[in-house]
Tab-separated table of C-alpha atoms and ligand atoms in Angstrom:
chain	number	residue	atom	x	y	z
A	854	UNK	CA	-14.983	-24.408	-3.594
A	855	UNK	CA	-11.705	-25.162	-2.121
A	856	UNK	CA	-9.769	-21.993	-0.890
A	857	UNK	CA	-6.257	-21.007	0.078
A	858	UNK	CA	-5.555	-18.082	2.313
A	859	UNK	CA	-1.745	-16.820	2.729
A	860	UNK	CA	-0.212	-15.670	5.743
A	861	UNK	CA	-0.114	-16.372	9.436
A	862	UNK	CA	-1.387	-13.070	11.645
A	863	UNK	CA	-4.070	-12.251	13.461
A	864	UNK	CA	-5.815	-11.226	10.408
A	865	UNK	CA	-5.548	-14.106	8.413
A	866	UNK	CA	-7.218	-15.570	11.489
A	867	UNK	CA	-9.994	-13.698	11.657
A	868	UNK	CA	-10.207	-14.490	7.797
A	869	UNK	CA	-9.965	-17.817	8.196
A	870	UNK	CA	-12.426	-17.808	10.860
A	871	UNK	CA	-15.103	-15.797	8.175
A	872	UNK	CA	-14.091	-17.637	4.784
A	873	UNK	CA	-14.965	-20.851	7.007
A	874	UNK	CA	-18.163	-20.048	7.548
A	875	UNK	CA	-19.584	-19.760	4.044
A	876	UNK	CA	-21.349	-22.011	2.683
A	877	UNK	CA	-19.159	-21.726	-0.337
A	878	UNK	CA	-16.145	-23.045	1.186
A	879	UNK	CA	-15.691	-26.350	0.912
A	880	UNK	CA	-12.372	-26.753	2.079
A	881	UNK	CA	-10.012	-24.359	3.388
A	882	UNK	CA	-6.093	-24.015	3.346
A	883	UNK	CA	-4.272	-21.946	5.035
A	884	UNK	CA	-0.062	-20.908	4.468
A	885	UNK	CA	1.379	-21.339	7.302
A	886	UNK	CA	-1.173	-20.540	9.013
A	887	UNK	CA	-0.840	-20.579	13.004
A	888	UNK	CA	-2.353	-23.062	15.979
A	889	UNK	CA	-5.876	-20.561	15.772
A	890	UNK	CA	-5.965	-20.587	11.988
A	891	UNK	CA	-5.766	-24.231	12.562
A	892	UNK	CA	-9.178	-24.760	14.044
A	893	UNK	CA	-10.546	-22.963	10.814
A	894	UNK	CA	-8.414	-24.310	8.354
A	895	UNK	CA	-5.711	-26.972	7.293
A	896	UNK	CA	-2.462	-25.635	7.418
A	897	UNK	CA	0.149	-26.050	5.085
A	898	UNK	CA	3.461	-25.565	4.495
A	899	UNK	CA	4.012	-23.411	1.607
A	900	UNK	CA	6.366	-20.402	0.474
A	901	UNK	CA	4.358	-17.669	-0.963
A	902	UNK	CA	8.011	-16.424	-2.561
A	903	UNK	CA	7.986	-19.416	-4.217
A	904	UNK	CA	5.467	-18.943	-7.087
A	905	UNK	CA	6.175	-22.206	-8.871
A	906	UNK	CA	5.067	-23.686	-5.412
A	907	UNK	CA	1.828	-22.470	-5.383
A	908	UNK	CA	0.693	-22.716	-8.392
A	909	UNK	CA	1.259	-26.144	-8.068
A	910	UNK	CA	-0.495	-26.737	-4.831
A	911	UNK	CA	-3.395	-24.695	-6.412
A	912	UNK	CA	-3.701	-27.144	-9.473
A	913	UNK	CA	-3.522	-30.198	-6.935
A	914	UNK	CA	-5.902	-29.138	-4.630
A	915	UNK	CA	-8.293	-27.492	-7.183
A	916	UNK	CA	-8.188	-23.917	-5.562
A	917	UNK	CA	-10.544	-21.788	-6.520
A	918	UNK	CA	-9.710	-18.505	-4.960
A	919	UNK	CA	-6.445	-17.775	-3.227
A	920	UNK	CA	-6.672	-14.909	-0.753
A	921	UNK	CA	-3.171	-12.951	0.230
A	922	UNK	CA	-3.574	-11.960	3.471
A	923	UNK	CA	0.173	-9.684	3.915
A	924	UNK	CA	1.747	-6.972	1.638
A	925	UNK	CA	4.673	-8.695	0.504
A	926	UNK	CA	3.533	-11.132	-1.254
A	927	UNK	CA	1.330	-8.779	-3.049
A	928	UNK	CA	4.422	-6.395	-3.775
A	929	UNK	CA	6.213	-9.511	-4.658
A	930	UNK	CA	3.883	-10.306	-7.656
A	931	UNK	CA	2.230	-13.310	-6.150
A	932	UNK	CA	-1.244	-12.102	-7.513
A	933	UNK	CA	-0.075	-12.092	-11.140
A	934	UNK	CA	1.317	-15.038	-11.147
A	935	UNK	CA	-1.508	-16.535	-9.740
A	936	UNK	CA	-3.992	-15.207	-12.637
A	937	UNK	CA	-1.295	-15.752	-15.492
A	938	UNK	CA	-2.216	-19.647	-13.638
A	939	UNK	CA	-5.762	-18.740	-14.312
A	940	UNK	CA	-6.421	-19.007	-10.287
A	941	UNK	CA	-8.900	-16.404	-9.026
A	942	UNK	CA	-7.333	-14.065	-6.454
A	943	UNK	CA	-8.206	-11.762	-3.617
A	944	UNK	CA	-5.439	-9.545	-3.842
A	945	UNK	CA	-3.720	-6.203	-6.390
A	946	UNK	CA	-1.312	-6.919	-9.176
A	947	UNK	CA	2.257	-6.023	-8.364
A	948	UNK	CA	1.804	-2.760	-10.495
A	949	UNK	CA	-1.135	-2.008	-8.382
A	950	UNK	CA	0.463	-2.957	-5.114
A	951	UNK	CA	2.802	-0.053	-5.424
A	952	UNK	CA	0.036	1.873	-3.634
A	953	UNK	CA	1.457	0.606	-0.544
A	954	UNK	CA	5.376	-0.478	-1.660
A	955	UNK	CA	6.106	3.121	-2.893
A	956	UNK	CA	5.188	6.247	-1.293
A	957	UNK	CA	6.429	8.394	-4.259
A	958	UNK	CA	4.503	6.760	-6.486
A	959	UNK	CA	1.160	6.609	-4.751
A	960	UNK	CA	2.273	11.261	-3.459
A	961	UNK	CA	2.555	11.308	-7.732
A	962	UNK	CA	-0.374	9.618	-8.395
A	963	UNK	CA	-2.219	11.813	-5.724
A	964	UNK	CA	-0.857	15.105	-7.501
A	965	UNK	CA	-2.111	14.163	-10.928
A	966	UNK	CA	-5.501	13.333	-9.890
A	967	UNK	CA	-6.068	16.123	-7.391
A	968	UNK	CA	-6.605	14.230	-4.158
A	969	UNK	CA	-5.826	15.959	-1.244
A	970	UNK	CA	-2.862	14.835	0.904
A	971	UNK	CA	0.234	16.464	2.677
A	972	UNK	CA	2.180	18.613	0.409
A	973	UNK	CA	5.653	16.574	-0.499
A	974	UNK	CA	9.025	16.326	-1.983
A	975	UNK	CA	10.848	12.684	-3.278
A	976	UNK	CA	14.422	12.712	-2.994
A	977	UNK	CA	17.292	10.295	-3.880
A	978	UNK	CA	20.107	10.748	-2.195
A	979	UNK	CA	20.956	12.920	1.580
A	980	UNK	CA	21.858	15.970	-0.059
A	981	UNK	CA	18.985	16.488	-2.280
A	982	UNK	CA	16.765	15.421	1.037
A	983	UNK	CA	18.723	17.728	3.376
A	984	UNK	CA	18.417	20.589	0.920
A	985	UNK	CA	14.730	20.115	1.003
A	986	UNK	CA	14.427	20.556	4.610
A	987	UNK	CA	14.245	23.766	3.742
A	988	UNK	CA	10.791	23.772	1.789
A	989	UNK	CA	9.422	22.113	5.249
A	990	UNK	CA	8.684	23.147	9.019
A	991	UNK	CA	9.134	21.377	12.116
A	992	UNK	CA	7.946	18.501	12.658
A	993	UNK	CA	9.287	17.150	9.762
A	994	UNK	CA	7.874	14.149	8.183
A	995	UNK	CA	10.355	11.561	6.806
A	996	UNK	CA	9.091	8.659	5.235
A	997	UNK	CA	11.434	5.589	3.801
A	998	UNK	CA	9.580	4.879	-0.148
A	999	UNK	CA	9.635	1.437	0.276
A	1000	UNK	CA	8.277	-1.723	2.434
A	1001	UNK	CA	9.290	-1.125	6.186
A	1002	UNK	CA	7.288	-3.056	8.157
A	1003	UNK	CA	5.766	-0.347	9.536
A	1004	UNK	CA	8.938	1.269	11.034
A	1005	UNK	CA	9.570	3.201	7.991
A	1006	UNK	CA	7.847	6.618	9.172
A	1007	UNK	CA	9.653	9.309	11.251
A	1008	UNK	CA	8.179	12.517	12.765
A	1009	UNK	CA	11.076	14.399	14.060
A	1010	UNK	CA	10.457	17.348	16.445
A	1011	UNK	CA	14.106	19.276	15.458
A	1012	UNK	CA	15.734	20.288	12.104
A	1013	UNK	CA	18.547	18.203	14.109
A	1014	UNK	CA	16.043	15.262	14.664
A	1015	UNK	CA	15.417	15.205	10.814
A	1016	UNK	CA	18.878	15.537	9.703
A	1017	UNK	CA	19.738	12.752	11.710
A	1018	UNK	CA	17.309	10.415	10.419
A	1019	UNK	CA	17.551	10.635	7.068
A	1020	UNK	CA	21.293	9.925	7.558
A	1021	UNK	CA	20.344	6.796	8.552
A	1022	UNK	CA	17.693	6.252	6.160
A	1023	UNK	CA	20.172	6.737	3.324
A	1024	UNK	CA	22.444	5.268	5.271
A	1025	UNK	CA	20.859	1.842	4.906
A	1026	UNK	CA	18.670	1.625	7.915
A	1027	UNK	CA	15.814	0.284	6.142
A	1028	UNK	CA	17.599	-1.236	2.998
A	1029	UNK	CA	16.785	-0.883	-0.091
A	1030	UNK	CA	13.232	0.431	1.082
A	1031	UNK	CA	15.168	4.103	2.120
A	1032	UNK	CA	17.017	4.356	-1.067
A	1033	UNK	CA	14.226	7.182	-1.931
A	1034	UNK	CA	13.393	9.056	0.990
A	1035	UNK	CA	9.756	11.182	1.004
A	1036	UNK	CA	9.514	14.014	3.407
A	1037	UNK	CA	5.713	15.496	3.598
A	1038	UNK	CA	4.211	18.382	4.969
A	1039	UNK	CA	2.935	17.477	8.676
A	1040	UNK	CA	-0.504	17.131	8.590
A	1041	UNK	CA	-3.461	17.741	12.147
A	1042	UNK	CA	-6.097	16.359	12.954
A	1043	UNK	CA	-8.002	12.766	13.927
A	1044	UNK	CA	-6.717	9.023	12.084
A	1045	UNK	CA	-9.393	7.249	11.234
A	1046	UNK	CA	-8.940	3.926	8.599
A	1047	UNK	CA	-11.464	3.491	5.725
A	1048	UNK	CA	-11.699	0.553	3.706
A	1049	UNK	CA	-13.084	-0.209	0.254
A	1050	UNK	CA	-13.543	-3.077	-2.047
A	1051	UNK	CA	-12.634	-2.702	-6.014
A	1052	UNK	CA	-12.777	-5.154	-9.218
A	1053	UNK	CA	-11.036	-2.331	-11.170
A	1054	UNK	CA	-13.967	-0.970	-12.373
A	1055	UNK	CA	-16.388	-0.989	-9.472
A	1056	UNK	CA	-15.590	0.424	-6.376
A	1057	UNK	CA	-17.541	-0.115	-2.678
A	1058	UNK	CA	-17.498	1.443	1.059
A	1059	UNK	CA	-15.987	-1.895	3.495
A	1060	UNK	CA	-16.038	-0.202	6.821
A	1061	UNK	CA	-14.510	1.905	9.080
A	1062	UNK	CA	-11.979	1.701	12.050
A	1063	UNK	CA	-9.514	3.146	14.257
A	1064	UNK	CA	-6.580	1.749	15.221
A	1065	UNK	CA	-3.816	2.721	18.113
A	1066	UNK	CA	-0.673	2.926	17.095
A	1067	UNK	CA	1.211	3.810	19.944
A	1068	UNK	CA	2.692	1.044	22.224
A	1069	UNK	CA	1.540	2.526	25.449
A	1070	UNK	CA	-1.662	3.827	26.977
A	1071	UNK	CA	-2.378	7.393	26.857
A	1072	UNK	CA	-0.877	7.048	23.304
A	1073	UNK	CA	2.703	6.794	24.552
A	1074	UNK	CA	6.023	5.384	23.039
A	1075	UNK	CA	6.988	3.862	20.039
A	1076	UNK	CA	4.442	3.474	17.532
A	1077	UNK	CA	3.654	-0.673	16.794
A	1078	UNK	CA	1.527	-2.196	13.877
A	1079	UNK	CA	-0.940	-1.649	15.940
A	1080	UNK	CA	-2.406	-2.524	19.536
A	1081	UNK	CA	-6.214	-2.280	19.058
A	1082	UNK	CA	-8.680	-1.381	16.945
A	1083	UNK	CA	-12.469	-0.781	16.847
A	1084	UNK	CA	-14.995	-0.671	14.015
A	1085	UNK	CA	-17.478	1.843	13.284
A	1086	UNK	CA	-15.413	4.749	13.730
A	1087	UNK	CA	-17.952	6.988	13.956
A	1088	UNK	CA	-15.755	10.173	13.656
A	1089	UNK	CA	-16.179	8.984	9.971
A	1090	UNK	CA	-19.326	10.320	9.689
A	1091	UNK	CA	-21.681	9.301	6.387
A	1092	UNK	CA	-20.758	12.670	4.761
A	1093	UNK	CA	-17.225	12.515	5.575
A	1094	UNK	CA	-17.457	8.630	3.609
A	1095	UNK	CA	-18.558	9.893	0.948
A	1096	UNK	CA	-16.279	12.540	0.482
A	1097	UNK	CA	-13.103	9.965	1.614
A	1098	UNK	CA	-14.890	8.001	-1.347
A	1099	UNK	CA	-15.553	10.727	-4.117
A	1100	UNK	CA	-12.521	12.735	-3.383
A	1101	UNK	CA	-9.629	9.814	-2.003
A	1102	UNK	CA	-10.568	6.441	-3.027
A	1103	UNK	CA	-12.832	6.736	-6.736
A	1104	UNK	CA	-9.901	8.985	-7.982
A	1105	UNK	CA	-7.426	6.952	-7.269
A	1106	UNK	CA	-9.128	3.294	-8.880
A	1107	UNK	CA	-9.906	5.790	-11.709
A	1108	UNK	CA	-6.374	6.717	-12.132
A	1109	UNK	CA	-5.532	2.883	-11.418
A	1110	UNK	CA	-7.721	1.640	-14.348
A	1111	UNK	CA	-6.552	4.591	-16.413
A	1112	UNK	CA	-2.546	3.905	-16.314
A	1113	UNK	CA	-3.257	0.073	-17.389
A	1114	UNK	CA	-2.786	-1.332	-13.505
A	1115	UNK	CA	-6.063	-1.821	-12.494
A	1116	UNK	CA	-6.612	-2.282	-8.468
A	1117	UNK	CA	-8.449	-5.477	-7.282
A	1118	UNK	CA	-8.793	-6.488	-3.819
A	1119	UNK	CA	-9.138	-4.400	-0.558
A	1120	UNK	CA	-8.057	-0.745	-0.586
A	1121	UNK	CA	-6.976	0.406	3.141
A	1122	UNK	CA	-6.878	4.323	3.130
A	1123	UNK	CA	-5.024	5.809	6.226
A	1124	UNK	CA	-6.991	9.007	6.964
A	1125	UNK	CA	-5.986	12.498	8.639
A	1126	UNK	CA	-9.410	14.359	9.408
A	1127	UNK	CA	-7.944	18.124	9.288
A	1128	UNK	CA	-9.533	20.937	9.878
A	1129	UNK	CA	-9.874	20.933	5.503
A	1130	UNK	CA	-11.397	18.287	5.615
A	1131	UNK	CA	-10.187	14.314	5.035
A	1132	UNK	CA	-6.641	14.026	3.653
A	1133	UNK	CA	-4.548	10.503	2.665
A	1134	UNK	CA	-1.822	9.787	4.712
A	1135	UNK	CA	-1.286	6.222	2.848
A	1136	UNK	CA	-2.409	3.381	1.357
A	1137	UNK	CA	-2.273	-0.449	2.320
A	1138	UNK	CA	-2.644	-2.659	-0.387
A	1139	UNK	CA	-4.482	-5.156	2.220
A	1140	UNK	CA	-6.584	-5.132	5.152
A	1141	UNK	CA	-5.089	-3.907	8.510
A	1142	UNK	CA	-4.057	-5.352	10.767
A	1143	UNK	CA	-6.060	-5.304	13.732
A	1144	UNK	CA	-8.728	-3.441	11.716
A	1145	UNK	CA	-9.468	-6.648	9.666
A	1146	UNK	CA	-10.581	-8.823	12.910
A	1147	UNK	CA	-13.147	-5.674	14.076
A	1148	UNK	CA	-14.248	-5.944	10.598
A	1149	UNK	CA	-14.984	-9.845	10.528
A	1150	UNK	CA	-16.124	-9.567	13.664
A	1151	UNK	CA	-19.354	-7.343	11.902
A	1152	UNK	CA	-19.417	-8.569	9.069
A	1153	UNK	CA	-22.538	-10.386	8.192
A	1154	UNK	CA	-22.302	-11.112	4.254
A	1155	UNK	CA	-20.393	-14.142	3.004
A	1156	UNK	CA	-17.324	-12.496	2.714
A	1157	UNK	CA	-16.118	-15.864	-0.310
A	1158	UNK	CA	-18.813	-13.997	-2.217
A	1159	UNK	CA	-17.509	-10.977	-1.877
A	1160	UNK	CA	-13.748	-11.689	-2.625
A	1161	UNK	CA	-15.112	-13.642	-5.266
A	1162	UNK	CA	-16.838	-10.842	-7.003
A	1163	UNK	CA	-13.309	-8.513	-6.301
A	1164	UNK	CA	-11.146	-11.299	-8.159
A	1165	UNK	CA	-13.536	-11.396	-11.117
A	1166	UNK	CA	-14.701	-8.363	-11.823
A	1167	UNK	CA	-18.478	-8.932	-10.731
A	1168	UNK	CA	-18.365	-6.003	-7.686
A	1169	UNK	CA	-21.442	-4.540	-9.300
A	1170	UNK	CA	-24.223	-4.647	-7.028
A	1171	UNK	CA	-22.876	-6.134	-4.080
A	1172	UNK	CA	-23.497	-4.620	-1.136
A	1173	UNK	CA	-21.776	-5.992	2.212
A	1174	UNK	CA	-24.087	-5.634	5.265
A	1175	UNK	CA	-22.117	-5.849	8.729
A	1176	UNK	CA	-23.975	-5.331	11.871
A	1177	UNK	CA	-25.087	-2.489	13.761
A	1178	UNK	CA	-22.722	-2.952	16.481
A	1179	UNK	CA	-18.859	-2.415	17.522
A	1180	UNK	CA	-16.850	-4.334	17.626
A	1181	UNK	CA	-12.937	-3.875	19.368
A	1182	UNK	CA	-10.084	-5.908	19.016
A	1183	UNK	CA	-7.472	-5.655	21.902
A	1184	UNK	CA	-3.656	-6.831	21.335
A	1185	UNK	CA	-1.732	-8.830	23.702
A	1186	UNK	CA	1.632	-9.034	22.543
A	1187	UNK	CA	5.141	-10.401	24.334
A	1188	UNK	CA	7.189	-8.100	26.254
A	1189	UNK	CA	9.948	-5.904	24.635
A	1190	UNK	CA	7.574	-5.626	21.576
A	1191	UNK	CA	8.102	-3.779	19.392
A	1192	UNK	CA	11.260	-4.164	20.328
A	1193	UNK	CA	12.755	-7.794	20.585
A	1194	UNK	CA	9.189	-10.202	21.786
A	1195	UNK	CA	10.125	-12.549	24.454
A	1196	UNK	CA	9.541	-15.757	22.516
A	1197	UNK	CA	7.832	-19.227	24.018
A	1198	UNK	CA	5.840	-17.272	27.072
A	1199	UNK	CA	2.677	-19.846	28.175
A	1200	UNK	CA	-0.568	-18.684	27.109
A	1201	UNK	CA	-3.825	-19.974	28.747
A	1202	UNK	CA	-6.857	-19.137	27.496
A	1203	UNK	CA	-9.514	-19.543	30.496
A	1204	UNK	CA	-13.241	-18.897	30.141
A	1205	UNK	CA	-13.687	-15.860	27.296
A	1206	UNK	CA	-17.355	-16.509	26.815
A	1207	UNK	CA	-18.506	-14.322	24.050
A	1208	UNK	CA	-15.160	-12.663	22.920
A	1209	UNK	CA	-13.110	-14.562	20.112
A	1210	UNK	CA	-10.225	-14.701	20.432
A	1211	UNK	CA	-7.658	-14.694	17.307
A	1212	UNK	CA	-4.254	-16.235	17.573
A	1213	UNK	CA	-1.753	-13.620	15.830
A	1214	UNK	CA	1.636	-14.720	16.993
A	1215	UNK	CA	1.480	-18.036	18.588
A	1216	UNK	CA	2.798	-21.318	18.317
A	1217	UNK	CA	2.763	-24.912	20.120
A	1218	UNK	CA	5.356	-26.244	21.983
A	1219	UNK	CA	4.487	-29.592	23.310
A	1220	UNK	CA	0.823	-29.144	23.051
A	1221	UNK	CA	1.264	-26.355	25.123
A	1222	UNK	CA	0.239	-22.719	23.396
A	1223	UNK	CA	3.246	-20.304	23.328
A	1224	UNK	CA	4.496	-16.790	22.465
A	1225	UNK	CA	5.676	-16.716	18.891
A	1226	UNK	CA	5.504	-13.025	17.721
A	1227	UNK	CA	5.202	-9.776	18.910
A	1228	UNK	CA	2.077	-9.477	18.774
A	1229	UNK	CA	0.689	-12.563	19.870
A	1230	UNK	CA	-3.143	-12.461	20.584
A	1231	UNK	CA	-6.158	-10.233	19.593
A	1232	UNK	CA	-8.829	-10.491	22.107
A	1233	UNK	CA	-11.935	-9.331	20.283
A	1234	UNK	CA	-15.498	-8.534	21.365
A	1235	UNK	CA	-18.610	-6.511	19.979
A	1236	UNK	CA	-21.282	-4.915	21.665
A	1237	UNK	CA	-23.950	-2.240	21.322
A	1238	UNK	CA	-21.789	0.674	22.105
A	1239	UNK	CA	-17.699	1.516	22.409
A	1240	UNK	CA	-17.945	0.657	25.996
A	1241	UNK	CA	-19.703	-2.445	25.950
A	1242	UNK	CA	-17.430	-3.785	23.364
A	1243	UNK	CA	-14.494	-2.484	25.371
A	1244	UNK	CA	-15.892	-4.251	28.818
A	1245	UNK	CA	-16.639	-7.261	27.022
A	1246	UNK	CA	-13.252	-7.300	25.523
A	1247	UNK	CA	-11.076	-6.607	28.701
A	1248	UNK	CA	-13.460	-9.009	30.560
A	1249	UNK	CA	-11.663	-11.342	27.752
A	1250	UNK	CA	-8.261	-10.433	28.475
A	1251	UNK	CA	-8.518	-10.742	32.273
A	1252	UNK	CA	-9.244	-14.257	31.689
A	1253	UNK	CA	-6.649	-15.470	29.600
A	1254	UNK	CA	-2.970	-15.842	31.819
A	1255	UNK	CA	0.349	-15.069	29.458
A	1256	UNK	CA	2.554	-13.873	32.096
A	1257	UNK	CA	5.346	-12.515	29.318
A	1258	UNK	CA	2.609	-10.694	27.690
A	1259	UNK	CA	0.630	-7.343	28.245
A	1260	UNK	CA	-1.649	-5.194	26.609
A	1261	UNK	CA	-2.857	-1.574	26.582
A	1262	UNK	CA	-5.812	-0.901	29.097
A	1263	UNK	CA	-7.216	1.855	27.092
A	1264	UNK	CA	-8.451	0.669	23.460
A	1265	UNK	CA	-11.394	2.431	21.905
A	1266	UNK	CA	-10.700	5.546	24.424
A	1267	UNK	CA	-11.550	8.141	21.987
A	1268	UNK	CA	-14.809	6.584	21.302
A	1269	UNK	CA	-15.624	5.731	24.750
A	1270	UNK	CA	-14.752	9.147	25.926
A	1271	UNK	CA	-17.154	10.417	23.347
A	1272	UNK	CA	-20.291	8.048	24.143
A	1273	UNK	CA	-19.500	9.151	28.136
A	1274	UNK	CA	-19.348	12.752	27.375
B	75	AMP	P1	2.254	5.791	7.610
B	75	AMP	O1	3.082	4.546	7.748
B	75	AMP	O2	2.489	6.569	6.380
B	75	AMP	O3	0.786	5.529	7.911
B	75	AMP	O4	2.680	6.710	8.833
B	75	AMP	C1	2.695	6.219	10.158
B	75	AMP	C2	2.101	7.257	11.086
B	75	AMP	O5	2.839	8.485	10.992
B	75	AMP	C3	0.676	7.641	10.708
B	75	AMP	O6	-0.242	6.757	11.243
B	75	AMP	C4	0.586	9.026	11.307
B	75	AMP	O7	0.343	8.958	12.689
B	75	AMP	C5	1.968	9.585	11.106
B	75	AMP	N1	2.045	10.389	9.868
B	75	AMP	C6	2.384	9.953	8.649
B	75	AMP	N2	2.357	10.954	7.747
B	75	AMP	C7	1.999	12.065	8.432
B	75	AMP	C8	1.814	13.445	8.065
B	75	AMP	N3	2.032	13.877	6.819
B	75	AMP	N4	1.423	14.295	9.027
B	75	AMP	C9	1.230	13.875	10.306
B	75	AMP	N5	1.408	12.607	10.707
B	75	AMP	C10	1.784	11.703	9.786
B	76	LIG	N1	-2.818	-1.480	11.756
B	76	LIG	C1	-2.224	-0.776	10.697
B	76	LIG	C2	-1.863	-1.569	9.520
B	76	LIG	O1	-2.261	-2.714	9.372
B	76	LIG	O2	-1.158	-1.054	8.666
């Protein structure tokens, strides 16, 4: 089967780098795509805003699956499109997608079905949101409804804090995605990321991870999409997955199905472990990003299987096996990220034995591999604990020169801390 995967990240690397290796695949196609995603797959020049576009490449090259790797596409309608075409896709309807392009609609969708999450009021315009300061406590919790590339989230400290950034939020700071503003109850306790696989219908456990959202060690600074990530996260304990499944993510495909806007693809549940137990801080209508390469990196079932069985409604009885091991992922972006990257840094990428190494934000220039992101490489590595994986990893990163880059020295510390206890 020939297969088209959409986007250009570090996680459409690492699935280019799995849908590769199935015996399924018999030829793989990647949009854009980047120099690592390359070695897995052909790159092509496509625009997934332009549905006409696709659709056409997909009838010319006999696609049989089309995988979306990103959100926007997703929120963009790209999936529906797509099956309206009658091409089988990995990826939620744009009705569905508003799990993760509106956070009012997926805090409403959470109060009708009883799922527990931080208490929360939607509001429209800077009075209505100012007035409901009032209902909250420091630190307040302002969240733009819309798309934000991540940067849509503010925890302010002061009433003062809070007042000021939803000025700006109205005031156009994130576009149109700020036109509704959220503000939630602040919520304590341990992230953790859970993912699950759904047809609709049938729904399935996908892994665990935890991520680092802070761009500094010591969980510092601004927060990023993310600077490393490992997988188990064994804070999620077996009971505490099935309860994230029985009372978070069954609910919430049941609700799905119910309203007419069934959910197909990956669901990625962002998890606060209180002190009451797990509560939903979001949803991501995709994998994350750099959860998805710990993932791949364990993953031991043909994942073009699996995505088949998601896109057509055959989930039933699969059961993904990924192996007993961790596996951590460790960012090396450009200086100034998250900020402004330096672009077109040199990258060399020395002797990384058993670590792989997916390209995220690179590009060449001259046959020479450069900077072309924020984020630019994901340095990845498994082993039989947290701190094998993390030695492995670093023993990675120490080997690969990118003098305008740098990376936090402490991924997986949580879990390492624990295992050294
Ligand atoms: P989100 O984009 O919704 O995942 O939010 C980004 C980050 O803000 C999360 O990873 C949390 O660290 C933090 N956050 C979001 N909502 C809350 C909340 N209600 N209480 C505490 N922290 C939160
Ligand atoms: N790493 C977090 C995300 O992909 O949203």
């Amino acid at each position: 089967m020939n297969i088209l995967l959409l986007g250009s990240g570090g996680r459409e690397h690492a699935l280019a780098w799995k849908l590769a290796q199935s015996p399924a695949c018999t030829r793989l196609y990647a949009a854009p795509g980047n120099p690592g995603i390359a070695e897995e797959a052909e790159c092509v020049a496509l625009e997934a805003t332009n549905h006409a576009a696709v659709i056409a490449f997909c009838s010319a090259h006999d696609i049989g699956l089309v995988v979306i790797g990103p959100e926007a596409p997703l929120v963009d309608g790209l999936s529906d499109s797509l099956r309206a075409a009658g091409v089988p896709v990995f990826g939620p309807s744009q009705a569905a997608a508003q799990l993760e392009g509106s956070k009012g609609f997926t805090k409403d969708l959470c109060a009708r079905a009883g799922i527990p999450t931080a208490g929360y009021v939607r509001t429209a315009s800077l009075e209505e949101a100012r007035a409901a300061l009032a209902c909250f406590a420091a630190p307040y919790v302002l969240k733009a409804d819309g798309l934000a590339a991540g940067k849509g989230v503010v925890i302010a400290a002061t009433l003062a804090e809070a007042e000021a950034a939803l000025a700006d939020m109205f005031g156009g700071q994130f576009g149109s995605a700020g036109a509704e503003v959220v503000i939630e109850e602040f919520m304590e306790g341990e992230e953790a990321s859970f993912f699950a696989l759904t047809d609709g219908s049938t729904v399935i456990p996908f892994g665990s991870a935890q991520d680092h959202k802070r761009v500094g060690d010591g969980d510092t600074g601004p927060n990023t999409g993310g600077m490393g990530a490992y997988s188990p996260a064994p804070v999620l304990t077996p009971e505490l997955q099935a309860r994230v499944m029985a009372e978070i993510v069954e609910p919430t495909v049941r609700t799905m199905r119910e309203d007419g806007s069934p959910y197909q693809g990956v669901l990625f549940a962002g998890l606060m472990l209180t002190a009451k137990g797990p509560k939903l801080i979001e949803y991501n209508a995709r994998f994350g990003d750099p959860e998805c390469q710990v993932l791949m990196m364990r993953l031991e079932s043909d994942l073009v299987a699996i995505m088949l069985a998601c896109a057509q409604g055959e989930l039933a009885g699969v059961t993904p096996v990924f192996r007993d091991q961790t596996a951590l992922t460790i960012v090396m972006a450009a200086k100034g990220y998250p900020g402004t990257p330096e672009k077109g840094g040199t990258i060399m990428i020395g002797d990384t034995e058993a670590a792989k190494v997916f390209h995220a934000g690179t590009a060449l220039k001259d046959g020479v591999l450069v900077a072309n992101g924020g984020r630019v490489l994901n340095v990845t590595a498994t082993g039989a604990s947290a701190t094998e994986a993390q030695r492995a990893a670093y023993k990675a990163v120490d080997a690969i020169t990118f003098p305008t880059g740098f990376c936090r020295r402490d991924i997986g510390w949580r879990e390492v801390a624990r295992e050294n206890a």
